[in-house]
mmCIF file of C-alpha atoms and ligand atoms in Angstrom:
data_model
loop_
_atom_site.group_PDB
_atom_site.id
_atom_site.type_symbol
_atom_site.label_atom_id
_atom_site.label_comp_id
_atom_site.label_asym_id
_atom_site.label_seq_id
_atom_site.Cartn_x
_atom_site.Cartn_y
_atom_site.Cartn_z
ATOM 1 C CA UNK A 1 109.650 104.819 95.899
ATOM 2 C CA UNK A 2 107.906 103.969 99.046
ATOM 3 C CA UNK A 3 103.682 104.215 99.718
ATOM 4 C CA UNK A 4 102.264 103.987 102.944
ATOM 5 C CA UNK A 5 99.966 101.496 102.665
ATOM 6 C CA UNK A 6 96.510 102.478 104.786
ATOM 7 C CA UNK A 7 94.090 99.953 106.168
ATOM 8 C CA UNK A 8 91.619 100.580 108.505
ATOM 9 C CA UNK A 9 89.909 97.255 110.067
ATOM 10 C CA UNK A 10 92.393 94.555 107.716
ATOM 11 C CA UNK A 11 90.379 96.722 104.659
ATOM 12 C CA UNK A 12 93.074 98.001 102.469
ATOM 13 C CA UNK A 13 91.622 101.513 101.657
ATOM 14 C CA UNK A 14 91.051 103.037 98.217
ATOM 15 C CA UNK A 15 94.244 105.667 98.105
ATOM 16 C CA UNK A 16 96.578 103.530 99.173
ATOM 17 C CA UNK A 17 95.655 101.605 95.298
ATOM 18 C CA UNK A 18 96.157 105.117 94.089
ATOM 19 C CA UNK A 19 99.325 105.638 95.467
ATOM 20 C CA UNK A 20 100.466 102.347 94.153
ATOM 21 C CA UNK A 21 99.430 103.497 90.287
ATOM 22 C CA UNK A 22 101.041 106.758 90.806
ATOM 23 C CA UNK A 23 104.241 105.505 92.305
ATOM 24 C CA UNK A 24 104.745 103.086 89.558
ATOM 25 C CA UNK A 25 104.843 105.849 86.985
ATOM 26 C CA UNK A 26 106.956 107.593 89.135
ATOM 27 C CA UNK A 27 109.362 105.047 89.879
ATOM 28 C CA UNK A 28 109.555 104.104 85.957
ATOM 29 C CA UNK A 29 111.522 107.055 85.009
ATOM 30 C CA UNK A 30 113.662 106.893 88.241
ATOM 31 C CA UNK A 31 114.366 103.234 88.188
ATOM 32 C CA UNK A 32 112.873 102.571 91.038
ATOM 33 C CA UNK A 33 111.028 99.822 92.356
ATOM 34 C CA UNK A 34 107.447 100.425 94.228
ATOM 35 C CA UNK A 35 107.589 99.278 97.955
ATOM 36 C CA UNK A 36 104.578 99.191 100.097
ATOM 37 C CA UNK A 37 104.152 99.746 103.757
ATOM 38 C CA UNK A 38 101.896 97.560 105.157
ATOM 39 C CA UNK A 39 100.982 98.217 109.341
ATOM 40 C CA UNK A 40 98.666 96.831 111.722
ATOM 41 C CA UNK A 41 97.799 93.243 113.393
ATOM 42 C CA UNK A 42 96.614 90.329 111.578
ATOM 43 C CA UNK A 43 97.224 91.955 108.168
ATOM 44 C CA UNK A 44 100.172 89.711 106.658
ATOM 45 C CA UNK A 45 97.910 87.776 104.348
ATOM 46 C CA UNK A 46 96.572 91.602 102.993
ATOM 47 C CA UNK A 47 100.521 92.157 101.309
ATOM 48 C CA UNK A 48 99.780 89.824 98.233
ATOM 49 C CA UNK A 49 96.885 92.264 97.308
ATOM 50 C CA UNK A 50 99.275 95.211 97.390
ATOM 51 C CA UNK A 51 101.607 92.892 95.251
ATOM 52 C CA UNK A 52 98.633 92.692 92.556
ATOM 53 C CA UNK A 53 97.900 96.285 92.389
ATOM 54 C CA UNK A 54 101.398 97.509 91.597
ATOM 55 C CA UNK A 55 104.037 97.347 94.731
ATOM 56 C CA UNK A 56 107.209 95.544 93.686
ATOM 57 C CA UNK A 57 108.017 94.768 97.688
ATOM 58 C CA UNK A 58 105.466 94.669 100.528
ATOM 59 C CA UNK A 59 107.082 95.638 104.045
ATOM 60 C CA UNK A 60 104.770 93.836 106.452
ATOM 61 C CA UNK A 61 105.153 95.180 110.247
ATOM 62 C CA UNK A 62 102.437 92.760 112.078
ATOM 63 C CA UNK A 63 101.918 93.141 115.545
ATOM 64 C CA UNK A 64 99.419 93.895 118.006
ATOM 65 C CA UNK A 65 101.097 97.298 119.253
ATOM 66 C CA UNK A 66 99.693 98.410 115.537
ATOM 67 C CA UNK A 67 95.844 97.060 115.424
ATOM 68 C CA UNK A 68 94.244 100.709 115.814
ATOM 69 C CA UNK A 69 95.909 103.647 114.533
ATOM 70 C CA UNK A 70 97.876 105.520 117.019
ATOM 71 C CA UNK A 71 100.572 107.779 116.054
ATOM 72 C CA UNK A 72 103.319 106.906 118.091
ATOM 73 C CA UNK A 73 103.390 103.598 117.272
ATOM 74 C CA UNK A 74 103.051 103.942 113.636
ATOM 75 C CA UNK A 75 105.497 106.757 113.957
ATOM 76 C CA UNK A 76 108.008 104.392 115.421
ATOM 77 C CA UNK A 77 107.678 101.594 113.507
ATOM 78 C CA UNK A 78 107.778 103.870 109.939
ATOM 79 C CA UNK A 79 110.975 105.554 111.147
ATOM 80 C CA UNK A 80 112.907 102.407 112.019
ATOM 81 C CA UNK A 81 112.035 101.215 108.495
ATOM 82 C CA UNK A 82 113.137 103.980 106.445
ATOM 83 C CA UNK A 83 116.814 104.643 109.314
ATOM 84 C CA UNK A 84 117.285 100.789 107.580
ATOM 85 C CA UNK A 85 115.941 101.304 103.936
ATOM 86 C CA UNK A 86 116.716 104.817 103.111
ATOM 87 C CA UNK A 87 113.939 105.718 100.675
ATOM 88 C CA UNK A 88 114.511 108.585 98.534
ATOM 89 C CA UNK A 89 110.172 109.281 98.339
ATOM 90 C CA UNK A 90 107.482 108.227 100.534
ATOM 91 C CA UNK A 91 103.760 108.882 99.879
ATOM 92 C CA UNK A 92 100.696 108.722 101.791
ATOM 93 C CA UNK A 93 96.940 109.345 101.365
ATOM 94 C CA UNK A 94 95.793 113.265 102.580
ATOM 95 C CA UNK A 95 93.237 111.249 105.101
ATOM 96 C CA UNK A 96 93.174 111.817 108.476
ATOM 97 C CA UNK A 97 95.450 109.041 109.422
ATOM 98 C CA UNK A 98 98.539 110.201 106.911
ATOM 99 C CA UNK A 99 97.602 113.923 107.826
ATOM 100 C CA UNK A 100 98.516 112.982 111.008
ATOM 101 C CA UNK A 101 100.962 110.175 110.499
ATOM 102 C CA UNK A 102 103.409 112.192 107.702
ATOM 103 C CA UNK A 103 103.914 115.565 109.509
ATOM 104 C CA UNK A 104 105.279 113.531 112.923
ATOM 105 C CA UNK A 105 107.611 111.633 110.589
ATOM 106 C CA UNK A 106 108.629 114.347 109.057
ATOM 107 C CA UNK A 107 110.086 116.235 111.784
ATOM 108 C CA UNK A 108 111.394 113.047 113.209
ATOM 109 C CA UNK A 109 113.341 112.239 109.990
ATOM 110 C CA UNK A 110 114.122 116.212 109.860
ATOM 111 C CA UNK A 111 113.086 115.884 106.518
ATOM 112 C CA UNK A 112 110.725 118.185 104.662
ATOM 113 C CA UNK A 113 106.562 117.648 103.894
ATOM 114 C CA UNK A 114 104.430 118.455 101.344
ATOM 115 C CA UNK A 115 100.967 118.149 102.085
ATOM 116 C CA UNK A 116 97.539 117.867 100.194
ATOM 117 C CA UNK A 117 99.192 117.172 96.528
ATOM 118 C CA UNK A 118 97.136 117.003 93.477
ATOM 119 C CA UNK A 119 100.103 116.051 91.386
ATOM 120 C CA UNK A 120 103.435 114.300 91.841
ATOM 121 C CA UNK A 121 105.956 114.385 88.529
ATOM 122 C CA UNK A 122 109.718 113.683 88.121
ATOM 123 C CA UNK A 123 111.166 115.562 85.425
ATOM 124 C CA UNK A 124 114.919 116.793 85.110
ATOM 125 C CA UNK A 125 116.196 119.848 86.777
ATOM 126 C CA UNK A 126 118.000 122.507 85.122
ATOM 127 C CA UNK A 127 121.328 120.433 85.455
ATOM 128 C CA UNK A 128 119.638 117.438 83.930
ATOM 129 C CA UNK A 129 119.448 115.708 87.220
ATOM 130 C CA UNK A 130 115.560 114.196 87.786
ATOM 131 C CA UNK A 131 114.266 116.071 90.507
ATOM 132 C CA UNK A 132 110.413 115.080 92.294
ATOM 133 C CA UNK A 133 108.058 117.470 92.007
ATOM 134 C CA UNK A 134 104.659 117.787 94.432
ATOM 135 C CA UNK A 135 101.806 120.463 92.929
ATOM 136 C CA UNK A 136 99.455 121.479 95.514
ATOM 137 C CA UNK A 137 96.659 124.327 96.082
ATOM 138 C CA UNK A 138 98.089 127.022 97.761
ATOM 139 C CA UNK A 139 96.310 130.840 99.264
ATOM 140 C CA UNK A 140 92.614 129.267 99.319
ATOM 141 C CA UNK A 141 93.208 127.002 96.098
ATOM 142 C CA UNK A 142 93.773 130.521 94.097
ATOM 143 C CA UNK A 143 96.979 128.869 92.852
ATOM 144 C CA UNK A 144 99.196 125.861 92.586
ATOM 145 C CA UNK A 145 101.894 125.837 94.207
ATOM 146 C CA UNK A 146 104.981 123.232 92.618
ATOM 147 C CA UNK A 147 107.105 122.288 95.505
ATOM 148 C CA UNK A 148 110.348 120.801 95.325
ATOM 149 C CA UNK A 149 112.875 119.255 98.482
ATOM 150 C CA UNK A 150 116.481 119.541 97.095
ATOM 151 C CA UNK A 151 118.302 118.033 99.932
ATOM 152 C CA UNK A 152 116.928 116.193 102.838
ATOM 153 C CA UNK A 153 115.727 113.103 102.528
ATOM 154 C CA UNK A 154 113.077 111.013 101.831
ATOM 155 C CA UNK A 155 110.856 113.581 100.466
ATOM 156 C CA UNK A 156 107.578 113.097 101.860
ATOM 157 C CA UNK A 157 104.074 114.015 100.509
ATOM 158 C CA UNK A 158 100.446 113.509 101.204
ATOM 159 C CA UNK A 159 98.162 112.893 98.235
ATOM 160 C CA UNK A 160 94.488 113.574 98.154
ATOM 161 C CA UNK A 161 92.576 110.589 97.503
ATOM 162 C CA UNK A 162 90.435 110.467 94.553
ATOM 163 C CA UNK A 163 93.242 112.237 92.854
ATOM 164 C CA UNK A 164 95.380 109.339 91.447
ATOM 165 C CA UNK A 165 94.984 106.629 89.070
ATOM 166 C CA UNK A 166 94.622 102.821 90.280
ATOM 167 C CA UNK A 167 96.471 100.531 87.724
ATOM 168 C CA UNK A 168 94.471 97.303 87.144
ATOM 169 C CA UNK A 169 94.719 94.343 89.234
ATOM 170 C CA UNK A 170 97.542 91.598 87.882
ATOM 171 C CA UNK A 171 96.043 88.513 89.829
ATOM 172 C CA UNK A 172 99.098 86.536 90.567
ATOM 173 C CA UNK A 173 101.374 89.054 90.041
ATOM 174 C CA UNK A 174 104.832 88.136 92.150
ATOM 175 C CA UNK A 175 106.191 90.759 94.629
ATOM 176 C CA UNK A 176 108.865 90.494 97.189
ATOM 177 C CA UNK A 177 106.733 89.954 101.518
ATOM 178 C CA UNK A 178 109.043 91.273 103.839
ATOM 179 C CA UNK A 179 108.264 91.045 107.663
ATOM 180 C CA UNK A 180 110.169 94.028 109.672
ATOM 181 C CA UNK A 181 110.365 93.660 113.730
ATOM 182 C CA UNK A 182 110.255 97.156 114.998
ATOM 183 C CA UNK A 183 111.691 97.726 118.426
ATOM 184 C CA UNK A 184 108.976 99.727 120.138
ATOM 185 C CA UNK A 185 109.919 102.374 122.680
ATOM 186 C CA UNK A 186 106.811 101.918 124.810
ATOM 187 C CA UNK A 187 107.625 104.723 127.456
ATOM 188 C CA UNK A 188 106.403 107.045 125.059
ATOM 189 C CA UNK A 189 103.265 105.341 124.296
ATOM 190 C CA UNK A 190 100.913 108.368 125.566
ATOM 191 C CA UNK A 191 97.962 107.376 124.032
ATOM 192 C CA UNK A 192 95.542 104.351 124.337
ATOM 193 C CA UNK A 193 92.260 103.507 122.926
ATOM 194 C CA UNK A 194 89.947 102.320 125.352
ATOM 195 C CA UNK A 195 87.204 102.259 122.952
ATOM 196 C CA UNK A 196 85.562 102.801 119.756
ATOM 197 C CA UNK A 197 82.432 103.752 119.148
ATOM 198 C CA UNK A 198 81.632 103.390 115.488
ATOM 199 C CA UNK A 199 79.155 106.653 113.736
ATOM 200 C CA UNK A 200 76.369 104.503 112.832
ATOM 201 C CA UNK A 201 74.753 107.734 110.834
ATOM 202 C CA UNK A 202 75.201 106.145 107.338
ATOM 203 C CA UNK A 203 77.242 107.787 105.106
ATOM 204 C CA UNK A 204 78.260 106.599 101.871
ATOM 205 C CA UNK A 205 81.458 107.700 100.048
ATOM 206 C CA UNK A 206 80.780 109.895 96.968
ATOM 207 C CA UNK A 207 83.957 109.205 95.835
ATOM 208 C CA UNK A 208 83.326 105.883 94.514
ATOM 209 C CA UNK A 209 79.900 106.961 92.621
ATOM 210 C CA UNK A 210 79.346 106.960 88.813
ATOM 211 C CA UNK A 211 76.805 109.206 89.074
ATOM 212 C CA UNK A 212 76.595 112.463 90.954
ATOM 213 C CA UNK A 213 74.007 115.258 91.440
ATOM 214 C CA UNK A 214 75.829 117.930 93.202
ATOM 215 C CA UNK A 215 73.875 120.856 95.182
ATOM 216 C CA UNK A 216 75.143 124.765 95.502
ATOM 217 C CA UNK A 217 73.836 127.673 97.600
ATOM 218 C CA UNK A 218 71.295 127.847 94.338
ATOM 219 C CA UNK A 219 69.076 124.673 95.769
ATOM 220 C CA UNK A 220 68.305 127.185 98.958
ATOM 221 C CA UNK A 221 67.124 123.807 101.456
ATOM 222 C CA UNK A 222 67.012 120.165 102.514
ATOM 223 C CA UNK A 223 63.778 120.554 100.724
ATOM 224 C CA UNK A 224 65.605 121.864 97.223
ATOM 225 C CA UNK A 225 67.674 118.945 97.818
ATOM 226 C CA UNK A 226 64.662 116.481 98.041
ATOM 227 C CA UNK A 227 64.492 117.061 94.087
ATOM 228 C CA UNK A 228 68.208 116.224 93.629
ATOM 229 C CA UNK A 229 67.742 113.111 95.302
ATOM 230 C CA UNK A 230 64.823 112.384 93.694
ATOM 231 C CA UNK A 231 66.674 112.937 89.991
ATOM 232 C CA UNK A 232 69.960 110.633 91.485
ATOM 233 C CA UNK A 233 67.231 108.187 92.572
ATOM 234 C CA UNK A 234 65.969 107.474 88.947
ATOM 235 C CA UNK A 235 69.368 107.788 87.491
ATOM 236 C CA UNK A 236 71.163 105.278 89.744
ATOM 237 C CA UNK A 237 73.051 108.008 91.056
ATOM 238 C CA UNK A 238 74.305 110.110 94.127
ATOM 239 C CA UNK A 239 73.692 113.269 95.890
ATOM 240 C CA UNK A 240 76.829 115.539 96.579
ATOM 241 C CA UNK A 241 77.167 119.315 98.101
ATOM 242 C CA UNK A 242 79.425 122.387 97.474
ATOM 243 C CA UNK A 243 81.085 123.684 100.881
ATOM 244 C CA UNK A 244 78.302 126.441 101.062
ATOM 245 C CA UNK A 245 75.439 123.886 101.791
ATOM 246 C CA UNK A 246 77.596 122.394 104.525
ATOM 247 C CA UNK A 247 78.411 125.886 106.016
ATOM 248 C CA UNK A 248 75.050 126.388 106.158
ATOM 249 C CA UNK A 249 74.207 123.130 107.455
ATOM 250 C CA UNK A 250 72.073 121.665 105.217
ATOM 251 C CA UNK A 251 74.607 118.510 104.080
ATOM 252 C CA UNK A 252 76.749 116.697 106.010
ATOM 253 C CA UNK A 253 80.881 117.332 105.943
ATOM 254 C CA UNK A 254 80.882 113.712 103.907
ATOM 255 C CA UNK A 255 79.325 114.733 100.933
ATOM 256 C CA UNK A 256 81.889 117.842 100.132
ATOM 257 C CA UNK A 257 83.133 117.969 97.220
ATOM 258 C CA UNK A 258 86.339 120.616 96.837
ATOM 259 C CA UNK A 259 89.363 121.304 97.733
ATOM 260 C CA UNK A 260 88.205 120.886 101.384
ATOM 261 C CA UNK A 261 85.908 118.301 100.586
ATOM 262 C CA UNK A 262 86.384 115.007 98.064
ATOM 263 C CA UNK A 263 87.577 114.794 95.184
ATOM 264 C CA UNK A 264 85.133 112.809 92.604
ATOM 265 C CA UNK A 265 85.778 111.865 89.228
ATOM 266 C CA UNK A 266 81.951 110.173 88.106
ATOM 267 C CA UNK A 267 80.737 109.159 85.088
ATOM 268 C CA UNK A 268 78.163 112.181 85.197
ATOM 269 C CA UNK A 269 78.734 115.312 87.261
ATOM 270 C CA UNK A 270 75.596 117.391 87.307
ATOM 271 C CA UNK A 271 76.415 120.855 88.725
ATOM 272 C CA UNK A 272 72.912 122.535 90.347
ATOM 273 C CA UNK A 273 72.998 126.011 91.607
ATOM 274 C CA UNK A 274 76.803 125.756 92.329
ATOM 275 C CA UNK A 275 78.674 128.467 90.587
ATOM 276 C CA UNK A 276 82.215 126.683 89.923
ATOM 277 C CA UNK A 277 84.629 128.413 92.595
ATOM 278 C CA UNK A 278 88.306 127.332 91.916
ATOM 279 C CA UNK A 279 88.265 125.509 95.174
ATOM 280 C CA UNK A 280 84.717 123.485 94.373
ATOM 281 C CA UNK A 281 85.990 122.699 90.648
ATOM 282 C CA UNK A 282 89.606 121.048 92.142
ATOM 283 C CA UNK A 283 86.990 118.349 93.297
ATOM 284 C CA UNK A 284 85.088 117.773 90.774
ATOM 285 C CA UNK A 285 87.009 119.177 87.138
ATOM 286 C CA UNK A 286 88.075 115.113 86.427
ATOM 287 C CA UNK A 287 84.927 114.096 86.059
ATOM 288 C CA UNK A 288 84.063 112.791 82.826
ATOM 289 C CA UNK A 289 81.055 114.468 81.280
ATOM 290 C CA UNK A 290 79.722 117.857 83.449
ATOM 291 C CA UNK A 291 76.316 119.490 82.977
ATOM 292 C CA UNK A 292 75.796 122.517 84.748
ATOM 293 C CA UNK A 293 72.972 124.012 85.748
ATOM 294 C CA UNK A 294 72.523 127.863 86.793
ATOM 295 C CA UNK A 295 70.692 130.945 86.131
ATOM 296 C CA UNK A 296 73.426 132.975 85.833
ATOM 297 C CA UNK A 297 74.766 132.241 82.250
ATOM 298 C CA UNK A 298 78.278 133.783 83.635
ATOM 299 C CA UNK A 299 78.416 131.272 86.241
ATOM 300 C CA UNK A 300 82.282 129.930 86.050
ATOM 301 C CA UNK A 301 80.950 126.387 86.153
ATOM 302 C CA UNK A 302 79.676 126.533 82.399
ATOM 303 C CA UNK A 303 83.674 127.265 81.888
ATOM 304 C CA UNK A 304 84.224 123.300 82.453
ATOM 305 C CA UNK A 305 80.929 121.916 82.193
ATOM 306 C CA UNK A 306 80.816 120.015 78.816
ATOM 307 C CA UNK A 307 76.716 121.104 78.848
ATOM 308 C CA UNK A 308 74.982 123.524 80.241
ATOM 309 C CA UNK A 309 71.416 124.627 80.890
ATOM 310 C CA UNK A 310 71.069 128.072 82.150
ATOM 311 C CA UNK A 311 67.703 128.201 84.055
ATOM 312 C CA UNK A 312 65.953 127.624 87.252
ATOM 313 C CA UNK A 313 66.845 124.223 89.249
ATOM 314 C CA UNK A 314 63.548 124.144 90.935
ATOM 315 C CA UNK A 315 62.172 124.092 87.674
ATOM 316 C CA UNK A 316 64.910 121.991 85.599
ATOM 317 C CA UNK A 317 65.358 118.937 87.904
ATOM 318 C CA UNK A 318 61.951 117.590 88.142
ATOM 319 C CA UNK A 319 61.048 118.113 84.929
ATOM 320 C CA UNK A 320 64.738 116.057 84.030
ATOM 321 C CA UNK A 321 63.379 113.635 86.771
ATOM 322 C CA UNK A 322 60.098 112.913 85.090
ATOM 323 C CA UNK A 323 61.249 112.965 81.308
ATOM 324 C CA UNK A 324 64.200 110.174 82.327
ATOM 325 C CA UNK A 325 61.745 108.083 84.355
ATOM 326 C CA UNK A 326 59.507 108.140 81.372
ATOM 327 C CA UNK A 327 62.243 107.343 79.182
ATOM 328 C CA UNK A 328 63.530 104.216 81.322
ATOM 329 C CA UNK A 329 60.400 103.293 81.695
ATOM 330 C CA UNK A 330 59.439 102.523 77.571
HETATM 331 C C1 FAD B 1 90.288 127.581 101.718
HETATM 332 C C2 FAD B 1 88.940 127.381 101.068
HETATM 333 C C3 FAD B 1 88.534 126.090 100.800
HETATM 334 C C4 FAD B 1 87.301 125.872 100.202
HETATM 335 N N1 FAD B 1 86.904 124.594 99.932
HETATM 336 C C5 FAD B 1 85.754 124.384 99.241
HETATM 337 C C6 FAD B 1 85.348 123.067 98.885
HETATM 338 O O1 FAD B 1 85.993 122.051 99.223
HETATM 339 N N2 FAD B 1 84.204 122.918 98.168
HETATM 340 C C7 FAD B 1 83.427 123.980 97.787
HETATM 341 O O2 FAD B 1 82.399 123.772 97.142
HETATM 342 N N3 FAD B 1 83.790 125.236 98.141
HETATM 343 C C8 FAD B 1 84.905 125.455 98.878
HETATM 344 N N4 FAD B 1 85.232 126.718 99.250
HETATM 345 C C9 FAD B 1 84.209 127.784 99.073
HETATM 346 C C10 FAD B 1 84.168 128.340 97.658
HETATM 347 O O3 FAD B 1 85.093 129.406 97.553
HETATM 348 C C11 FAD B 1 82.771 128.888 97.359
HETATM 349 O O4 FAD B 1 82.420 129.844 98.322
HETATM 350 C C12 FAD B 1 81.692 127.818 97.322
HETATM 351 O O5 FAD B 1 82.089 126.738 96.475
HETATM 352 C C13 FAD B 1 80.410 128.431 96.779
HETATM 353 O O6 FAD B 1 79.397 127.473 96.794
HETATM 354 P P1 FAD B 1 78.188 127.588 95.766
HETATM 355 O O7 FAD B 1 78.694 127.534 94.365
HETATM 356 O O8 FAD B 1 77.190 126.571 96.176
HETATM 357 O O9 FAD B 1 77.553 129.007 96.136
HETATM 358 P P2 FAD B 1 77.582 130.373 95.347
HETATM 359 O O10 FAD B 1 78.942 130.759 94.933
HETATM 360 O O11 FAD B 1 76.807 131.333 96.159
HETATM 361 O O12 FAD B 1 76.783 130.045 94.015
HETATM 362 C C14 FAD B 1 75.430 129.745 93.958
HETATM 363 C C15 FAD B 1 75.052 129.624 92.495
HETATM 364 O O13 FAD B 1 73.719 129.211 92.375
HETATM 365 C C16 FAD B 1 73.121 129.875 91.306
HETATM 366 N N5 FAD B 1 71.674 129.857 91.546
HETATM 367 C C17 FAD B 1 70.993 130.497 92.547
HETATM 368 N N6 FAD B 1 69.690 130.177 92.475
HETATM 369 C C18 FAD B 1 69.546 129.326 91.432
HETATM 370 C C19 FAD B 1 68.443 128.659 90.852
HETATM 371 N N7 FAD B 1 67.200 128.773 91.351
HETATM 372 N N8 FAD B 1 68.671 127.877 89.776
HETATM 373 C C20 FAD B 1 69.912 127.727 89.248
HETATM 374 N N9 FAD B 1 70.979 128.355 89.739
HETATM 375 C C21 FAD B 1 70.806 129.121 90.829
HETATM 376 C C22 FAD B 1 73.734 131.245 91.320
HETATM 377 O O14 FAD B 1 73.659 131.842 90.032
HETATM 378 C C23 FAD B 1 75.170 130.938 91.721
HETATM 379 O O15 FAD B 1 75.994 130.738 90.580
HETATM 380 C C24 FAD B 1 86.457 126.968 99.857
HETATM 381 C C25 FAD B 1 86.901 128.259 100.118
HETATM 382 C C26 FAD B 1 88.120 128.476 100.711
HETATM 383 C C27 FAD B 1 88.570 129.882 100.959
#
């Protein structure tokens, strides 16, 4: 059971931790052990972290060809490993780099892809033989679609991050470091990067709050949205958006949640003006308490919401901002 480890700058990132939890569980039932992935330059001394959040083996390729993410390369290097190894399964994070990274594999390995899971289970077939399962939205998120790859080999699927579980860290936990010397075909290195320019527009990851007060087509404005931030403000919280205040260009891409967004699982999801569409709730359903907020007391968002307050926003949220700041403040 192989993950593709993803760093971006030497900084392990989140789903690659996720795809460690859930390949463990997976490779429990098949006997497998959990191998990691690990490219890029300078990054040898990242593998004992991997080790301590759940891979059994960390294949290190370290070399300067693999500092910045460039397909080919990555490409190249992944496909030598797995012509040696042979892995039955390989995962890798639904971000843009193993969006990009899995499919090109794929077809080089002649192998099949399943993208954009929400689930991964091994159960037995109708022979009794385990078989790997990948669940993923399919037509617009109207259904899930369970996906299985009978014959070629390794199966292959992305996973969206936020999705998956991270197991706790084991400091000290012993793994297998294994350093792997590709043999790079640099005639078809197409692409270079002859810089990077970073966004400095700040935007901070929603996926990682405890709190979140999520906006719908219901708050109208950035100025609606003013009193959302002013209730995530007193609560210690974060703003987030359904895809309709993006479309309409009122929040940025970042703060998505859905099925074409993130996917959050806070503390406190607080639903205003957003009327649950299956593709918003595949974001957000996980999260652990949900209070929704909408005038329409049909709204399919009260169908998962755990409370719900069927009203005006405009009116709602500052009076919930004032009463909580009066209540933190005795
Ligand atoms: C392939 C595909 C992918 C998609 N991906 C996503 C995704 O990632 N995320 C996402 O969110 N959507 C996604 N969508 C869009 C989704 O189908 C819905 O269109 C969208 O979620 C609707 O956003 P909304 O709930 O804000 O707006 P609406 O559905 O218009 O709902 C607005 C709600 O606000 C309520 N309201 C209005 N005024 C007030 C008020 N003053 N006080 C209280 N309540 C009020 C209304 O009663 C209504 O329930 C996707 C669609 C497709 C086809």
């Amino acid at each position: 059971m192989y993950i593709f480890a993803e760093q971006r700058g030497g900084v392990i990132q989140n789903v690659a931790y996720e795809l460690l939890g859930k390949a463990n569980d997976l490779a429990a039932v098949l006997g497998h052990k959990v191998v990691a992935l690990l490219l890029g330059e300078n990054i040898k001394d990242k593998a004992q972290d991997l080790v301590e959040m759940g891979a059994d083996e960390v294949i290190v390729v370290d070399r300067p060809e693999l500092k910045d993410y460039l397909t080919e390369q990555y490409t190249q290097a992944i496909y030598q490993i797995v012509q040696e190894r042979h892995p039955q399964i390989i995962l890798f994070g639904a971000t843009t780099i193993g969006r990009d990274l899995a499919p090109r594999l794929a077809c080089q390995l002649n192998s099949g892809l399943v993208a954009d899971c929400t689930k991964l289970t091994i159960e037995p077939d109708k022979d009794g033989k385990l078989e790997f399962y990948s669940t993923r939205p399919a037509f617009g998120g109207n259904l899930m679609a369970t996906i299985v790859c009978p014959t070629s080999r390794p199966q292959m699927s992305t996973v969206r991050p936020g999705v998956m579980q991270k197991r706790q860290r084991e400091v000290g936990r012993k793994g297998v470091i294994t350093a792997f010397e590709p043999k790079f075909d640099t005639s078809k290195f197409k692409v270079r990067i002859i810089e990077t320019k970073m966004n400095d527009k700040k935007v901070a990851d929603i996926s990682n709050a405890k709190i979140l007060i999520s906006g719908g087509r219901g708050v109208h404005d950035a100025e609606g949205f003013k009193k959302l931030q002013a209730l995530a403000d007193v609560m210690g919280g974060m703003v987030s958006s359904s895809r309709a205040m993006v479309d309409a260009g009122v929040m940025d891409h970042a703060y998505q949640v859905g099925q074409t967004g993130k996917t959050v699982r806070p503390n406190l999801y607080m639903a205003c003006g957003i009327s649950g569409a299956i593709q918003h709730l595949a974001g957000m359903e996980e999260s652990d308490f949900i209070v929704a907020i909408n005038k329409d007391k049909y709204a399919p968002i009260f169908s998962v919401a755990d409370l719900g307050i069927v009203g005006d926003l405009h009116k709602i949220v500052p009076m919930l901002t004032e009463r909580i700041k009066k209540e933190l403040e005795k």
